[in-house]
PDB file of C-alpha atoms in Angstrom:
ATOM      1  CA  UNK A   1       0.000   0.000   0.000  1.00  0.00           C
ATOM      2  CA  UNK A   2       2.959   2.314  -0.500  1.00  0.00           C
ATOM      3  CA  UNK A   3       4.402   4.159  -3.442  1.00  0.00           C
ATOM      4  CA  UNK A   4       8.079   3.291  -3.408  1.00  0.00           C
ATOM      5  CA  UNK A   5      10.609   5.704  -4.838  1.00  0.00           C
ATOM      6  CA  UNK A   6      14.316   6.269  -4.620  1.00  0.00           C
ATOM      7  CA  UNK A   7      15.556   9.645  -3.514  1.00  0.00           C
ATOM      8  CA  UNK A   8      19.054   9.700  -1.993  1.00  0.00           C
ATOM      9  CA  UNK A   9      18.442  13.179  -0.544  1.00  0.00           C
ATOM     10  CA  UNK A  10      15.183  12.492   1.330  1.00  0.00           C
ATOM     11  CA  UNK A  11      14.873   8.701   1.530  1.00  0.00           C
ATOM     12  CA  UNK A  12      15.947   6.374   4.324  1.00  0.00           C
ATOM     13  CA  UNK A  13      19.568   6.619   5.354  1.00  0.00           C
ATOM     14  CA  UNK A  14      21.720   4.084   3.571  1.00  0.00           C
ATOM     15  CA  UNK A  15      19.163   3.093   0.944  1.00  0.00           C
ATOM     16  CA  UNK A  16      17.651   6.328  -0.339  1.00  0.00           C
ATOM     17  CA  UNK A  17      14.285   4.561  -0.503  1.00  0.00           C
ATOM     18  CA  UNK A  18      11.111   6.478   0.262  1.00  0.00           C
ATOM     19  CA  UNK A  19       7.906   4.575   1.074  1.00  0.00           C
ATOM     20  CA  UNK A  20       4.844   6.833   0.875  1.00  0.00           C
ATOM     21  CA  UNK A  21       1.584   5.398   2.327  1.00  0.00           C
ATOM     22  CA  UNK A  22      -1.363   5.378  -0.096  1.00  0.00           C
ATOM     23  CA  UNK A  23      -4.643   4.893   1.800  1.00  0.00           C
ATOM     24  CA  UNK A  24      -6.645   4.364  -1.388  1.00  0.00           C
ATOM     25  CA  UNK A  25      -4.628   1.189  -2.029  1.00  0.00           C
ATOM     26  CA  UNK A  26      -6.420  -0.346   0.973  1.00  0.00           C
ATOM     27  CA  UNK A  27     -10.102  -1.147   0.486  1.00  0.00           C
ATOM     28  CA  UNK A  28     -11.922  -3.946   2.287  1.00  0.00           C
ATOM     29  CA  UNK A  29     -15.256  -2.954   0.633  1.00  0.00           C
ATOM     30  CA  UNK A  30     -16.907  -2.660   4.054  1.00  0.00           C
ATOM     31  CA  UNK A  31     -18.548   0.731   4.426  1.00  0.00           C
ATOM     32  CA  UNK A  32     -18.109   1.234   8.182  1.00  0.00           C
ATOM     33  CA  UNK A  33     -14.361   0.737   8.297  1.00  0.00           C
ATOM     34  CA  UNK A  34     -11.769   3.446   7.787  1.00  0.00           C
ATOM     35  CA  UNK A  35      -9.144   1.974   5.485  1.00  0.00           C
ATOM     36  CA  UNK A  36      -5.589   3.239   5.851  1.00  0.00           C
ATOM     37  CA  UNK A  37      -2.077   2.246   4.933  1.00  0.00           C
ATOM     38  CA  UNK A  38       0.211   1.907   7.934  1.00  0.00           C
ATOM     39  CA  UNK A  39       3.189  -0.344   7.364  1.00  0.00           C
ATOM     40  CA  UNK A  40       3.973  -0.450  11.099  1.00  0.00           C
ATOM     41  CA  UNK A  41       0.542  -1.450  12.465  1.00  0.00           C
ATOM     42  CA  UNK A  42      -1.295  -2.747   9.385  1.00  0.00           C
ATOM     43  CA  UNK A  43      -1.630  -6.334   8.229  1.00  0.00           C
ATOM     44  CA  UNK A  44       1.542  -8.236   7.474  1.00  0.00           C
ATOM     45  CA  UNK A  45       2.287  -8.264   3.780  1.00  0.00           C
ATOM     46  CA  UNK A  46      -0.083  -5.436   2.868  1.00  0.00           C
ATOM     47  CA  UNK A  47       0.318  -2.740   5.520  1.00  0.00           C
ATOM     48  CA  UNK A  48      -3.430  -2.133   5.355  1.00  0.00           C
ATOM     49  CA  UNK A  49      -5.333  -1.300   8.502  1.00  0.00           C
ATOM     50  CA  UNK A  50      -9.134  -1.525   8.577  1.00  0.00           C
ATOM     51  CA  UNK A  51     -10.520   0.297  11.616  1.00  0.00           C
ATOM     52  CA  UNK A  52     -14.127  -0.386  12.674  1.00  0.00           C
ATOM     53  CA  UNK A  53     -15.779   3.012  13.153  1.00  0.00           C
ATOM     54  CA  UNK A  54     -19.159   3.082  14.909  1.00  0.00           C
ATOM     55  CA  UNK A  55     -19.941   6.617  13.749  1.00  0.00           C
ATOM     56  CA  UNK A  56     -20.147   5.276  10.182  1.00  0.00           C
ATOM     57  CA  UNK A  57     -23.262   3.307  11.197  1.00  0.00           C
ATOM     58  CA  UNK A  58     -26.547   5.081  11.859  1.00  0.00           C
ATOM     59  CA  UNK A  59     -29.949   3.637  11.068  1.00  0.00           C
ATOM     60  CA  UNK A  60     -31.684   6.791  12.381  1.00  0.00           C
ATOM     61  CA  UNK A  61     -33.668   4.706  14.870  1.00  0.00           C
ATOM     62  CA  UNK A  62     -33.220   6.056  18.383  1.00  0.00           C
ATOM     63  CA  UNK A  63     -33.470   2.827  20.347  1.00  0.00           C
ATOM     64  CA  UNK A  64     -30.903   0.764  18.488  1.00  0.00           C
ATOM     65  CA  UNK A  65     -27.242   0.614  19.412  1.00  0.00           C
ATOM     66  CA  UNK A  66     -25.376   1.150  16.146  1.00  0.00           C
ATOM     67  CA  UNK A  67     -21.951  -0.450  15.840  1.00  0.00           C
ATOM     68  CA  UNK A  68     -19.456  -1.368  13.168  1.00  0.00           C
ATOM     69  CA  UNK A  69     -18.897  -5.103  13.553  1.00  0.00           C
ATOM     70  CA  UNK A  70     -17.368  -6.691  10.462  1.00  0.00           C
ATOM     71  CA  UNK A  71     -17.781 -10.187  11.926  1.00  0.00           C
ATOM     72  CA  UNK A  72     -21.471 -10.040  12.867  1.00  0.00           C
ATOM     73  CA  UNK A  73     -22.771  -7.015  10.947  1.00  0.00           C
ATOM     74  CA  UNK A  74     -24.201  -6.632   7.479  1.00  0.00           C
ATOM     75  CA  UNK A  75     -21.941  -8.154   4.811  1.00  0.00           C
ATOM     76  CA  UNK A  76     -21.772  -4.900   2.804  1.00  0.00           C
ATOM     77  CA  UNK A  77     -21.900  -2.166   5.418  1.00  0.00           C
ATOM     78  CA  UNK A  78     -20.460  -4.054   8.410  1.00  0.00           C
ATOM     79  CA  UNK A  79     -23.071  -2.325  10.537  1.00  0.00           C
ATOM     80  CA  UNK A  80     -24.971  -4.031  13.317  1.00  0.00           C
ATOM     81  CA  UNK A  81     -28.114  -2.399  14.725  1.00  0.00           C
ATOM     82  CA  UNK A  82     -28.967  -3.970  18.076  1.00  0.00           C
ATOM     83  CA  UNK A  83     -32.356  -3.232  19.663  1.00  0.00           C
ATOM     84  CA  UNK A  84     -31.732  -1.870  23.174  1.00  0.00           C
ATOM     85  CA  UNK A  85     -34.850  -1.783  25.358  1.00  0.00           C
ATOM     86  CA  UNK A  86     -33.259   0.538  27.928  1.00  0.00           C
ATOM     87  CA  UNK A  87     -33.177   3.272  25.257  1.00  0.00           C
ATOM     88  CA  UNK A  88     -36.993   3.320  25.393  1.00  0.00           C
ATOM     89  CA  UNK A  89     -37.585   4.083  29.063  1.00  0.00           C
ATOM     90  CA  UNK A  90     -40.562   6.436  29.366  1.00  0.00           C
ATOM     91  CA  UNK A  91     -40.232   6.596  33.173  1.00  0.00           C
ATOM     92  CA  UNK A  92     -43.773   5.277  33.588  1.00  0.00           C
ATOM     93  CA  UNK A  93     -44.058   2.267  35.863  1.00  0.00           C
ATOM     94  CA  UNK A  94     -47.380   1.328  34.278  1.00  0.00           C
ATOM     95  CA  UNK A  95     -45.894   0.477  30.888  1.00  0.00           C
ATOM     96  CA  UNK A  96     -43.508  -1.997  29.352  1.00  0.00           C
ATOM     97  CA  UNK A  97     -41.071  -0.527  26.854  1.00  0.00           C
ATOM     98  CA  UNK A  98     -39.278  -2.435  24.129  1.00  0.00           C
ATOM     99  CA  UNK A  99     -37.113  -1.507  21.191  1.00  0.00           C
ATOM    100  CA  UNK A 100     -38.756  -3.198  18.223  1.00  0.00           C
ATOM    101  CA  UNK A 101     -38.445  -0.998  15.124  1.00  0.00           C
ATOM    102  CA  UNK A 102     -39.993  -3.693  12.897  1.00  0.00           C
ATOM    103  CA  UNK A 103     -43.236  -3.671  14.937  1.00  0.00           C
ATOM    104  CA  UNK A 104     -46.083  -1.815  13.200  1.00  0.00           C
ATOM    105  CA  UNK A 105     -46.931  -0.158  16.540  1.00  0.00           C
ATOM    106  CA  UNK A 106     -43.412   1.205  17.014  1.00  0.00           C
ATOM    107  CA  UNK A 107     -42.779   4.917  17.111  1.00  0.00           C
ATOM    108  CA  UNK A 108     -41.350   5.776  13.682  1.00  0.00           C
ATOM    109  CA  UNK A 109     -38.475   7.886  15.009  1.00  0.00           C
ATOM    110  CA  UNK A 110     -37.487   6.050  18.176  1.00  0.00           C
ATOM    111  CA  UNK A 111     -38.397   2.463  17.212  1.00  0.00           C
ATOM    112  CA  UNK A 112     -39.913   2.023  20.668  1.00  0.00           C
ATOM    113  CA  UNK A 113     -43.097   0.179  21.516  1.00  0.00           C
ATOM    114  CA  UNK A 114     -44.950   1.168  24.688  1.00  0.00           C
ATOM    115  CA  UNK A 115     -47.498  -1.264  26.098  1.00  0.00           C
ATOM    116  CA  UNK A 116     -49.660  -0.223  29.055  1.00  0.00           C
ATOM    117  CA  UNK A 117     -49.730  -2.785  31.841  1.00  0.00           C
ATOM    118  CA  UNK A 118     -53.273  -3.611  32.952  1.00  0.00           C
TER     119      UNK A 118
END
């Protein structure tokens, strides 16, 4: 992932070689990762480093926890949207709150479902 050139004046001492990182040479095709070239910390043989970045995942549903998880997330985006019931607390002891954005009764913005306890 580097552009390798020879420049005796500015390259490494003794060799004159200059290894310039090229981030665009690293692409894992997963939308939520930040792909960079870092020959010191990147993968052996390629120098590429693919950093999972949660801020690249947002389903605009308030009750889900949005994470970049290339192992368990969506195959294209890498994003995983986990329903989190505690994000729906309405502070009313007479209701049960759940995060269920697929439910037809869910609030469109928050994804929460509020059921009154009888």
